[in-house]
XYZ file of C-alpha atoms in Angstrom:
580
model
C -35.689 12.180 -11.697
C -33.419 11.594 -14.701
C -29.802 11.604 -13.555
C -26.725 11.234 -15.731
C -23.751 9.918 -13.769
C -20.579 11.390 -15.221
C -17.425 9.621 -14.055
C -13.863 8.906 -15.044
C -14.410 5.249 -14.094
C -17.198 3.037 -12.804
C -15.252 2.672 -9.582
C -16.445 1.716 -6.109
C -17.964 5.119 -5.286
C -19.621 5.512 -8.686
C -21.085 2.021 -8.324
C -22.406 2.775 -4.861
C -23.963 6.105 -5.887
C -25.491 4.377 -8.932
C -26.994 1.614 -6.806
C -28.194 3.949 -4.034
C -29.973 6.273 -6.476
C -31.447 3.336 -8.393
C -32.820 1.959 -5.106
C -34.642 5.255 -4.682
C -36.334 5.093 -8.055
C -34.263 7.551 -10.079
C -33.764 6.898 -13.797
C -30.011 6.611 -14.296
C -27.646 6.625 -17.209
C -23.866 6.418 -16.908
C -21.364 8.264 -19.058
C -17.661 7.573 -18.636
C -15.700 10.696 -19.489
C -13.862 10.150 -22.762
C -14.068 13.523 -24.473
C -16.218 16.632 -24.426
C -18.112 15.877 -27.619
C -19.222 12.453 -26.459
C -20.515 14.091 -23.264
C -22.495 16.618 -25.265
C -23.983 13.796 -27.337
C -24.956 11.912 -24.171
C -26.692 15.009 -22.838
C -28.611 15.490 -26.070
C -29.626 11.833 -26.102
C -30.559 11.388 -22.438
C -31.847 14.890 -21.584
C -31.137 14.479 -17.841
C -32.588 16.691 -15.149
C -29.264 16.564 -13.331
C -25.640 15.667 -14.069
C -23.874 14.135 -11.069
C -20.143 13.398 -11.017
C -19.177 10.992 -8.178
C -15.563 10.598 -9.348
C -14.282 12.843 -12.101
C -10.708 13.652 -13.071
C -11.619 15.671 -16.183
C -12.904 19.245 -16.316
C -16.553 19.739 -17.280
C -16.619 22.163 -20.242
C -18.209 25.562 -19.704
C -20.922 25.066 -22.305
C -22.061 21.995 -20.345
C -22.067 23.357 -16.781
C -23.579 26.650 -17.913
C -26.561 24.882 -19.576
C -27.030 21.852 -17.325
C -26.993 21.634 -13.528
C -23.797 19.681 -12.769
C -22.970 18.561 -9.233
C -19.483 17.288 -8.425
C -18.522 15.138 -5.430
C -15.252 16.368 -3.913
C -13.601 14.183 -1.208
C -12.712 17.155 0.962
C -14.451 19.586 3.328
C -15.693 23.027 2.213
C -12.801 25.241 1.222
C -10.524 22.318 0.385
C -9.602 22.249 -3.287
C -7.268 20.165 -5.415
C -6.834 16.652 -6.818
C -5.211 14.932 -3.789
C -7.568 15.691 -0.937
C -7.498 12.312 0.836
C -3.740 12.024 0.347
C -3.248 15.297 2.207
C -5.693 14.330 4.949
C -3.781 11.120 5.706
C -0.368 12.730 5.275
C -1.204 15.499 7.743
C -2.744 13.123 10.266
C -6.263 14.575 10.092
C -8.653 12.960 12.554
C -11.766 14.131 10.692
C -12.361 15.020 7.062
C -15.334 15.729 4.840
C -17.060 15.347 1.487
C -18.559 18.283 -0.397
C -21.122 18.178 -3.203
C -20.671 21.384 -5.160
C -21.940 22.923 -8.359
C -19.524 22.878 -11.276
C -18.410 26.293 -12.478
C -15.219 27.856 -13.766
C -13.257 27.190 -10.569
C -11.949 23.699 -9.889
C -13.713 22.467 -6.720
C -14.771 26.054 -6.045
C -18.487 26.076 -6.910
C -21.477 26.648 -4.662
C -22.135 23.995 -2.006
C -25.226 21.767 -2.178
C -24.370 19.439 0.688
C -21.524 18.347 2.953
C -20.884 15.427 5.299
C -18.070 14.718 7.751
C -16.317 11.435 8.527
C -13.598 10.173 10.876
C -10.160 9.237 9.524
C -8.945 6.008 11.182
C -5.358 4.759 10.607
C -6.095 2.834 7.398
C -5.029 3.033 3.774
C -6.447 5.632 1.412
C -8.364 3.135 -0.719
C -9.933 1.544 2.377
C -10.891 5.000 3.660
C -12.288 5.941 0.243
C -14.436 2.796 -0.029
C -15.757 3.048 3.513
C -15.861 6.197 5.684
C -15.503 8.575 2.724
C -18.033 6.582 0.685
C -20.553 6.652 3.556
C -20.184 10.419 3.834
C -20.355 10.879 0.063
C -23.625 8.949 -0.141
C -25.146 10.995 2.689
C -24.127 14.209 0.966
C -25.238 13.062 -2.498
C -28.671 11.934 -1.326
C -29.175 15.234 0.502
C -28.027 17.238 -2.530
C -30.322 15.283 -4.863
C -33.288 15.819 -2.535
C -32.504 19.514 -2.320
C -32.205 19.794 -6.082
C -35.445 17.881 -6.656
C -37.313 20.215 -4.283
C -36.681 23.154 -6.593
C -36.548 25.505 -3.608
C -33.051 25.044 -2.195
C -30.363 27.570 -3.037
C -26.772 26.363 -2.657
C -24.507 28.485 -0.497
C -21.421 30.137 -1.933
C -18.069 28.593 -1.135
C -16.469 32.029 -0.954
C -17.178 35.048 1.178
C -17.963 35.771 4.820
C -20.413 32.856 5.156
C -17.668 30.299 4.510
C -16.576 28.532 7.690
C -13.211 27.378 6.318
C -10.605 29.299 4.326
C -10.161 28.675 0.620
C -7.315 26.155 0.557
C -6.037 25.038 -2.843
C -3.686 22.102 -2.379
C -1.208 20.999 -5.044
C -1.056 17.535 -6.516
C 0.545 15.160 -4.010
C 3.526 14.011 -6.062
C 6.264 11.480 -5.349
C 8.533 14.196 -3.970
C 6.169 14.466 -1.010
C 5.844 10.698 -0.626
C 9.557 9.846 -0.439
C 10.473 7.734 2.573
C 13.719 8.547 4.399
C 14.275 5.112 5.888
C 17.161 6.301 8.068
C 15.217 9.157 9.651
C 11.461 8.591 9.322
C 9.887 6.910 12.355
C 7.446 4.076 11.784
C 4.328 6.243 12.130
C 5.587 8.637 9.443
C 6.453 5.738 7.129
C 2.990 4.263 7.678
C 1.278 7.578 6.867
C 3.231 7.848 3.624
C 2.427 4.270 2.651
C -1.243 4.585 3.610
C -1.670 7.792 1.610
C -0.658 5.911 -1.530
C -1.634 2.320 -0.781
C -3.596 1.505 -3.920
C -2.586 4.344 -6.212
C -0.048 5.572 -7.001
C 2.158 3.756 -4.478
C 5.364 5.152 -2.969
C 8.310 5.148 -5.379
C 11.396 3.701 -3.708
C 14.748 2.070 -4.424
C 14.801 -1.545 -3.302
C 17.325 -4.312 -4.005
C 18.748 -2.585 -7.068
C 15.434 -1.668 -8.680
C 12.787 1.044 -8.608
C 9.478 -0.063 -7.133
C 6.176 1.406 -6.064
C 5.357 0.238 -2.545
C 1.682 -0.545 -1.921
C 0.207 -0.878 1.555
C 1.788 -0.598 4.976
C 1.253 -2.274 8.350
C 3.209 -1.928 11.613
C 5.463 -4.644 13.032
C 6.202 -4.599 16.764
C 8.962 -7.211 17.172
C 11.310 -7.412 14.160
C 14.138 -4.869 14.038
C 17.120 -4.119 11.785
C 19.094 -1.513 9.886
C 16.675 1.139 8.495
C 15.468 0.236 5.019
C 16.802 -3.315 5.273
C 14.520 -6.223 4.264
C 14.053 -8.313 7.396
C 11.610 -11.124 6.689
C 8.737 -12.359 4.573
C 5.240 -13.516 5.506
C 2.763 -15.064 3.058
C 4.079 -12.959 0.186
C 4.625 -9.693 2.085
C 7.991 -8.074 2.861
C 9.036 -6.619 6.221
C 11.427 -3.632 6.164
C 13.128 -1.912 9.062
C 12.397 1.730 9.847
C 14.340 4.172 12.006
C 12.569 2.925 15.129
C 10.753 -0.273 14.152
C 9.533 -2.051 11.044
C 6.639 -2.193 8.589
C 5.065 -4.894 6.431
C 4.588 -4.078 2.737
C 2.188 -6.530 1.070
C 2.563 -5.515 -2.587
C 5.046 -4.013 -5.032
C 4.826 -2.699 -8.580
C 7.928 -2.207 -10.741
C 8.392 1.265 -12.167
C 7.492 1.303 -15.830
C 10.459 1.726 -18.113
C 10.254 4.347 -20.881
C 8.522 2.710 -23.805
C 8.029 -0.479 -21.814
C 4.788 -2.314 -21.035
C 2.460 -1.287 -18.235
C 3.269 -2.803 -14.873
C 0.898 -4.014 -12.175
C 0.853 -4.844 -8.465
C 1.920 -8.246 -7.165
C 2.593 -9.755 -3.755
C 5.993 -8.362 -2.790
C 7.842 -11.686 -2.712
C 6.461 -12.703 -6.100
C 7.292 -9.306 -7.606
C 10.908 -9.364 -6.408
C 11.547 -12.928 -7.556
C 15.246 -13.744 -7.764
C 16.219 -10.269 -6.492
C 15.050 -11.211 -3.019
C 17.884 -12.410 -0.765
C 17.373 -15.352 1.532
C 15.145 -14.104 4.330
C 13.332 -15.896 7.122
C 9.647 -16.641 6.531
C 8.101 -15.483 9.810
C 4.582 -16.868 10.130
C 1.946 -15.101 12.177
C 0.081 -17.256 14.694
C -3.509 -17.840 13.648
C -4.572 -16.699 17.112
C -2.641 -13.475 17.701
C -2.609 -11.919 21.177
C -4.674 -8.731 21.419
C -1.613 -6.570 22.155
C 0.332 -7.510 18.999
C 0.850 -4.906 16.256
C 1.735 -6.921 13.184
C 0.285 -7.927 9.850
C -1.535 -11.146 9.134
C -3.923 -12.023 6.311
C -5.909 -14.484 8.438
C -6.766 -14.549 12.127
C -8.966 -16.546 14.458
C -10.345 -15.931 17.930
C -13.288 -17.035 20.015
C -15.962 -15.319 22.059
C -17.646 -18.091 24.012
C -19.574 -20.299 21.560
C -18.690 -18.082 18.588
C -15.630 -18.565 16.385
C -14.430 -15.514 14.450
C -12.384 -16.297 11.326
C -11.267 -13.031 9.773
C -9.276 -12.544 6.616
C -8.084 -9.499 4.721
C -6.437 -9.869 1.322
C -5.167 -6.786 -0.558
C -7.786 -5.691 -3.071
C -10.006 -8.577 -1.997
C -8.220 -10.903 -4.444
C -7.510 -14.480 -3.361
C -4.659 -16.378 -5.009
C -4.321 -20.147 -5.053
C -2.085 -20.025 -1.988
C -4.367 -17.640 -0.110
C -7.387 -19.860 -0.790
C -5.514 -22.886 0.517
C -4.336 -21.054 3.648
C -7.859 -19.839 4.358
C -9.168 -23.381 3.900
C -6.613 -24.665 6.421
C -7.714 -21.973 8.877
C -11.360 -22.831 8.248
C -10.690 -26.490 9.013
C -8.952 -25.439 12.225
C -12.002 -23.363 13.157
C -14.190 -26.419 12.579
C -12.110 -28.360 15.088
C -13.055 -25.911 17.830
C -16.082 -26.440 20.126
C -18.225 -23.582 18.813
C -21.803 -23.528 17.565
C -21.536 -20.416 15.361
C -18.651 -19.523 13.038
C -18.381 -16.009 11.613
C -16.510 -15.913 8.311
C -15.167 -12.442 7.567
C -16.063 -9.454 9.690
C -13.223 -7.205 8.519
C -13.753 -3.569 7.674
C -12.898 -3.573 3.974
C -13.279 -6.001 1.048
C -14.795 -9.371 1.888
C -13.559 -11.047 -1.291
C -13.434 -10.433 -5.029
C -12.629 -14.015 -6.011
C -9.595 -15.280 -7.893
C -6.375 -13.237 -8.006
C -6.178 -11.872 -11.550
C -2.821 -10.128 -11.015
C -1.082 -13.296 -9.809
C -2.648 -15.169 -12.717
C -1.410 -12.529 -15.160
C 2.151 -12.946 -13.857
C 2.121 -16.739 -14.113
C 4.157 -18.595 -16.712
C 0.935 -20.278 -17.844
C -2.030 -18.035 -17.065
C -4.613 -20.650 -18.036
C -3.120 -23.283 -15.735
C -2.846 -20.813 -12.861
C -6.452 -19.734 -13.458
C -7.486 -23.382 -13.219
C -5.492 -23.933 -10.015
C -6.956 -20.764 -8.483
C -10.599 -21.559 -9.286
C -10.135 -25.127 -8.044
C -8.755 -23.816 -4.749
C -11.698 -21.396 -4.459
C -14.109 -24.261 -5.113
C -12.452 -26.373 -2.408
C -12.928 -23.540 0.101
C -16.565 -22.928 -0.848
C -17.298 -26.656 -0.746
C -15.954 -26.836 2.809
C -18.341 -24.061 3.861
C -21.299 -25.631 2.063
C -20.752 -29.031 3.670
C -20.388 -27.734 7.232
C -23.404 -29.177 9.036
C -22.393 -29.223 12.707
C -22.626 -25.459 13.327
C -24.037 -22.280 11.808
C -21.762 -20.358 9.451
C -22.360 -16.629 9.028
C -20.674 -14.607 6.279
C -20.033 -11.079 7.623
C -19.349 -8.594 4.821
C -17.952 -5.373 6.210
C -16.987 -4.198 2.731
C -17.579 -4.867 -0.929
C -17.669 -8.278 -2.610
C -17.860 -9.412 -6.200
C -17.802 -12.520 -8.392
C -16.411 -15.497 -6.483
C -16.362 -13.431 -3.303
C -20.152 -13.166 -3.397
C -20.354 -16.904 -4.095
C -18.144 -17.581 -1.066
C -20.536 -15.550 1.102
C -23.576 -17.361 -0.324
C -22.121 -20.696 0.790
C -22.766 -19.641 4.388
C -26.066 -20.203 6.173
C -26.667 -16.477 6.527
C -25.154 -13.418 4.853
C -24.796 -10.293 6.981
C -23.683 -7.050 5.335
C -22.677 -3.643 6.573
C -25.118 -1.088 5.177
C -22.363 0.499 3.068
C -21.296 -2.689 1.255
C -21.747 -3.064 -2.517
C -22.219 -6.496 -4.092
C -21.489 -7.484 -7.685
C -22.855 -11.051 -8.017
C -21.563 -11.729 -11.533
C -18.495 -12.783 -13.519
C -19.533 -11.721 -17.001
C -17.390 -8.603 -17.373
C -14.261 -10.749 -17.129
C -15.521 -13.168 -19.786
C -16.145 -15.934 -17.263
C -19.087 -18.205 -16.571
C -18.120 -18.486 -12.907
C -17.814 -21.317 -10.440
C -17.743 -21.613 -6.619
C -21.106 -23.439 -6.781
C -22.979 -20.252 -7.692
C -25.423 -22.195 -9.873
C -26.541 -23.905 -6.655
C -26.383 -21.092 -4.092
C -27.636 -18.085 -6.084
C -30.878 -19.631 -7.467
C -31.437 -21.250 -4.074
C -31.717 -17.770 -2.596
C -33.309 -15.622 -5.297
C -34.825 -18.078 -7.795
C -33.618 -19.035 -11.258
C -35.089 -16.015 -13.077
C -33.548 -13.427 -10.732
C -30.236 -15.301 -10.705
C -30.147 -15.146 -14.493
C -30.986 -11.442 -14.485
C -28.293 -10.604 -11.919
C -25.556 -12.484 -13.744
C -26.517 -11.116 -17.168
C -27.063 -7.475 -16.205
C -23.729 -7.287 -14.320
C -24.864 -4.306 -12.226
C -23.967 -3.511 -8.599
C -26.339 -3.920 -5.660
C -26.504 -2.090 -2.356
C -26.715 -4.231 0.753
C -30.339 -3.121 1.194
C -31.171 -3.946 -2.418
C -29.546 -7.360 -2.048
C -31.596 -7.974 1.101
C -34.832 -7.179 -0.740
C -33.906 -9.808 -3.335
C -33.136 -12.417 -0.676
C -29.407 -12.381 -1.402
C -28.606 -10.951 2.047
C -30.242 -11.915 5.342
C -29.298 -8.996 7.560
C -28.078 -5.444 6.960
C -26.135 -4.037 9.911
C -26.036 -0.278 10.339
C -22.567 0.314 11.728
C -19.428 2.236 10.973
C -16.642 0.320 9.230
C -14.719 0.282 12.519
C -17.673 -1.055 14.534
C -19.034 -3.609 12.053
C -16.882 -6.539 13.169
C -17.705 -6.047 16.839
C -21.411 -5.673 16.101
C -21.458 -8.800 13.926
C -19.697 -10.741 16.696
C -22.204 -9.456 19.271
C -25.190 -10.475 17.143
C -23.594 -13.870 16.459
C -23.216 -14.345 20.210
C -26.905 -13.628 20.708
C -27.766 -16.161 18.022
C -25.516 -18.811 19.568
C -27.021 -18.259 23.004
C -30.610 -18.231 21.743
C -33.033 -21.126 21.942
C -33.223 -21.729 18.178
C -29.553 -22.279 17.300
C -29.765 -26.045 17.846
C -32.885 -26.406 15.699
C -31.317 -24.227 12.982
C -28.249 -26.495 12.857
C -30.452 -29.592 12.656
C -32.558 -28.019 9.913
C -29.537 -27.061 7.805
C -28.124 -30.583 8.094
C -31.430 -32.066 6.917
C -31.692 -29.555 4.057
C -28.153 -30.345 2.894
C -28.937 -34.066 2.875
C -32.119 -33.488 0.851
C -30.315 -31.284 -1.658
C -27.478 -33.769 -2.000
C -29.922 -36.598 -2.664
C -31.712 -34.483 -5.292
C -28.533 -33.369 -7.045
C -25.011 -33.823 -5.655
C -22.781 -30.794 -5.211
C -20.241 -32.564 -7.401
C -22.598 -32.173 -10.368
C -22.771 -28.387 -9.973
C -19.011 -28.215 -9.676
C -18.401 -30.436 -12.683
C -20.677 -28.412 -14.951
C -19.344 -25.024 -13.791
C -15.726 -26.093 -14.160
C -16.363 -27.538 -17.624
C -17.491 -24.089 -18.748
C -14.654 -22.359 -16.881
C -12.156 -24.695 -18.521
C -13.444 -23.472 -21.869
C -13.070 -19.860 -20.708
C -9.493 -20.486 -19.555
C -8.197 -22.671 -22.363
C -10.396 -21.865 -25.391
C -8.414 -19.992 -28.082
C -11.307 -17.660 -28.949
C -12.320 -16.825 -25.386
C -12.039 -13.129 -24.318
C -10.992 -13.814 -20.704
C -7.244 -13.433 -21.150
C -7.487 -10.124 -23.021
C -10.040 -8.754 -20.545
C -7.890 -9.826 -17.596
C -4.755 -8.294 -19.076
C -6.511 -4.961 -19.624
C -8.020 -5.056 -16.142
C -4.812 -5.666 -14.190
C -2.991 -2.985 -16.208
C -5.880 -0.554 -15.674
C -6.326 0.122 -19.353
C -9.528 2.155 -19.776
C -12.139 0.750 -22.146
C -13.075 3.250 -24.838
C -16.427 4.879 -24.162
C -19.120 3.756 -21.762
C -19.624 -0.031 -21.568
C -23.013 -0.940 -22.978
C -23.877 -3.136 -19.989
C -24.386 0.076 -17.999
C -27.466 0.713 -20.122
C -30.048 -1.621 -18.575
C -31.723 -2.051 -21.958
C -28.615 -3.158 -23.838
C -26.316 -6.130 -23.370
C -22.767 -5.524 -24.497
C -22.273 -7.571 -27.686
C -18.535 -7.734 -27.005
C -19.130 -9.851 -23.914
C -19.632 -13.601 -24.119
C -23.187 -14.853 -23.877
C -23.981 -17.116 -20.958
C -25.060 -20.702 -21.450
C -28.715 -21.326 -20.761
C -29.434 -21.526 -17.014
C -29.776 -24.984 -15.567
C -33.509 -25.425 -14.922
C -32.875 -28.403 -12.621
C -31.700 -26.029 -9.889
């Protein structure tokens, strides 16, 4: 079937719906909403059987929805209407929520229902919930709606009238007046709900140390205490603030944009505050936290018999120079332990998206910081690649892209949750890429497929990546259960009769590969091209990065989303190295 995906952005849900439908053989085109006339032109050009809107902030014009079947994905259950559905669900402490696929008509979110799906609401941030539980439910509902539409026999049920199970509930936009934190009165759980309902966007506007800031992210702290609202401590870039009955960790801040001033962007809280921050204790979290602790830590390690579990969770999946170095230190600690299998990852959200573009953007010298960051990423990946005394498993509970995919490919096996989306390319940021991808990607999928993946710059489902050989195992599990299931399967592998032979085989393979072409050669060539990207005066990387971190929309639909066209505005890749 010919499907036109209409979206306000090619965000995580749009990418997943795109990849899931493509896996099922549908012919897809993508149109990013940028005006009614351009939409009409896209419809005339593509003549789709169905218009599907996974994430749309604009209103579909009447002459479009009256002539073309248009299905809209709404992140709320039947009867729920309005632009802030997930915000309200988290704010009100809902334990379950839903996704509705409805037909566009003259009522916002009020059209006939084609499919619905429910999902649990764990105590996580809105963006995490959106990428995981809500995304899983949205895909189930979309696939059912598309099947029903393709059958030609299904009739959607009205959202109004006696057959409706839930009342028609139009919720207003969830503005900052509803998000305001009363530090003197709000208990920790209320503060956390407010922070989680705004963790990625738009943040919670607050007064802090003489400035106005948007607070992004929130995690409980069970030991530190102080005067409500008072900054108490720092930890690897995050800030701890006292609440009425406890404390919370806030990983990131964004300054409020001044009238007429430049766009602002999120940064680690300590970096954002700079000289405003008073002298506070840096309170490190133990790498091996006791099970009962409620606190925030980017990196943690524990063991289950012969299995080491090295988990990490960086906001937005971005890894700064410092975060890469801390993870490398933790990895080296894990290697000192008497285990035979090491699981890298296993968290419920992003695995990794590579270098930290926001921290780079804020640096005095962005090119130098880019170089330091990619070098630190390379050091980490090299450590994984050269581990020969145990099996290393990359466990991707959430999405990964660019250098994050390369980090996973350095492991002996890549295990993905079935809802993860992979973007194994760097091209959209004007980068050639490093992290030894010219060794690990062709090693898995062959040179021709590696070239196609990096040039096309399109997302892959976990199942699609497995068919290509990029992923070894797809684990069907909820986001909450993925880590436990990966650890259980790793334990079975460690206890099995083949683990010793697998370790011996990987050591022999690494020695053969090193004799054929040293890892240092791959690194040298990749970094030579990245140096040109970072320091070349005509390179597009800095402009693309600046637009990305400030969330400036690109005009129109990027041409790379048409599989038959490569965007001429993007840099061409050097010829692939045929010696791989």
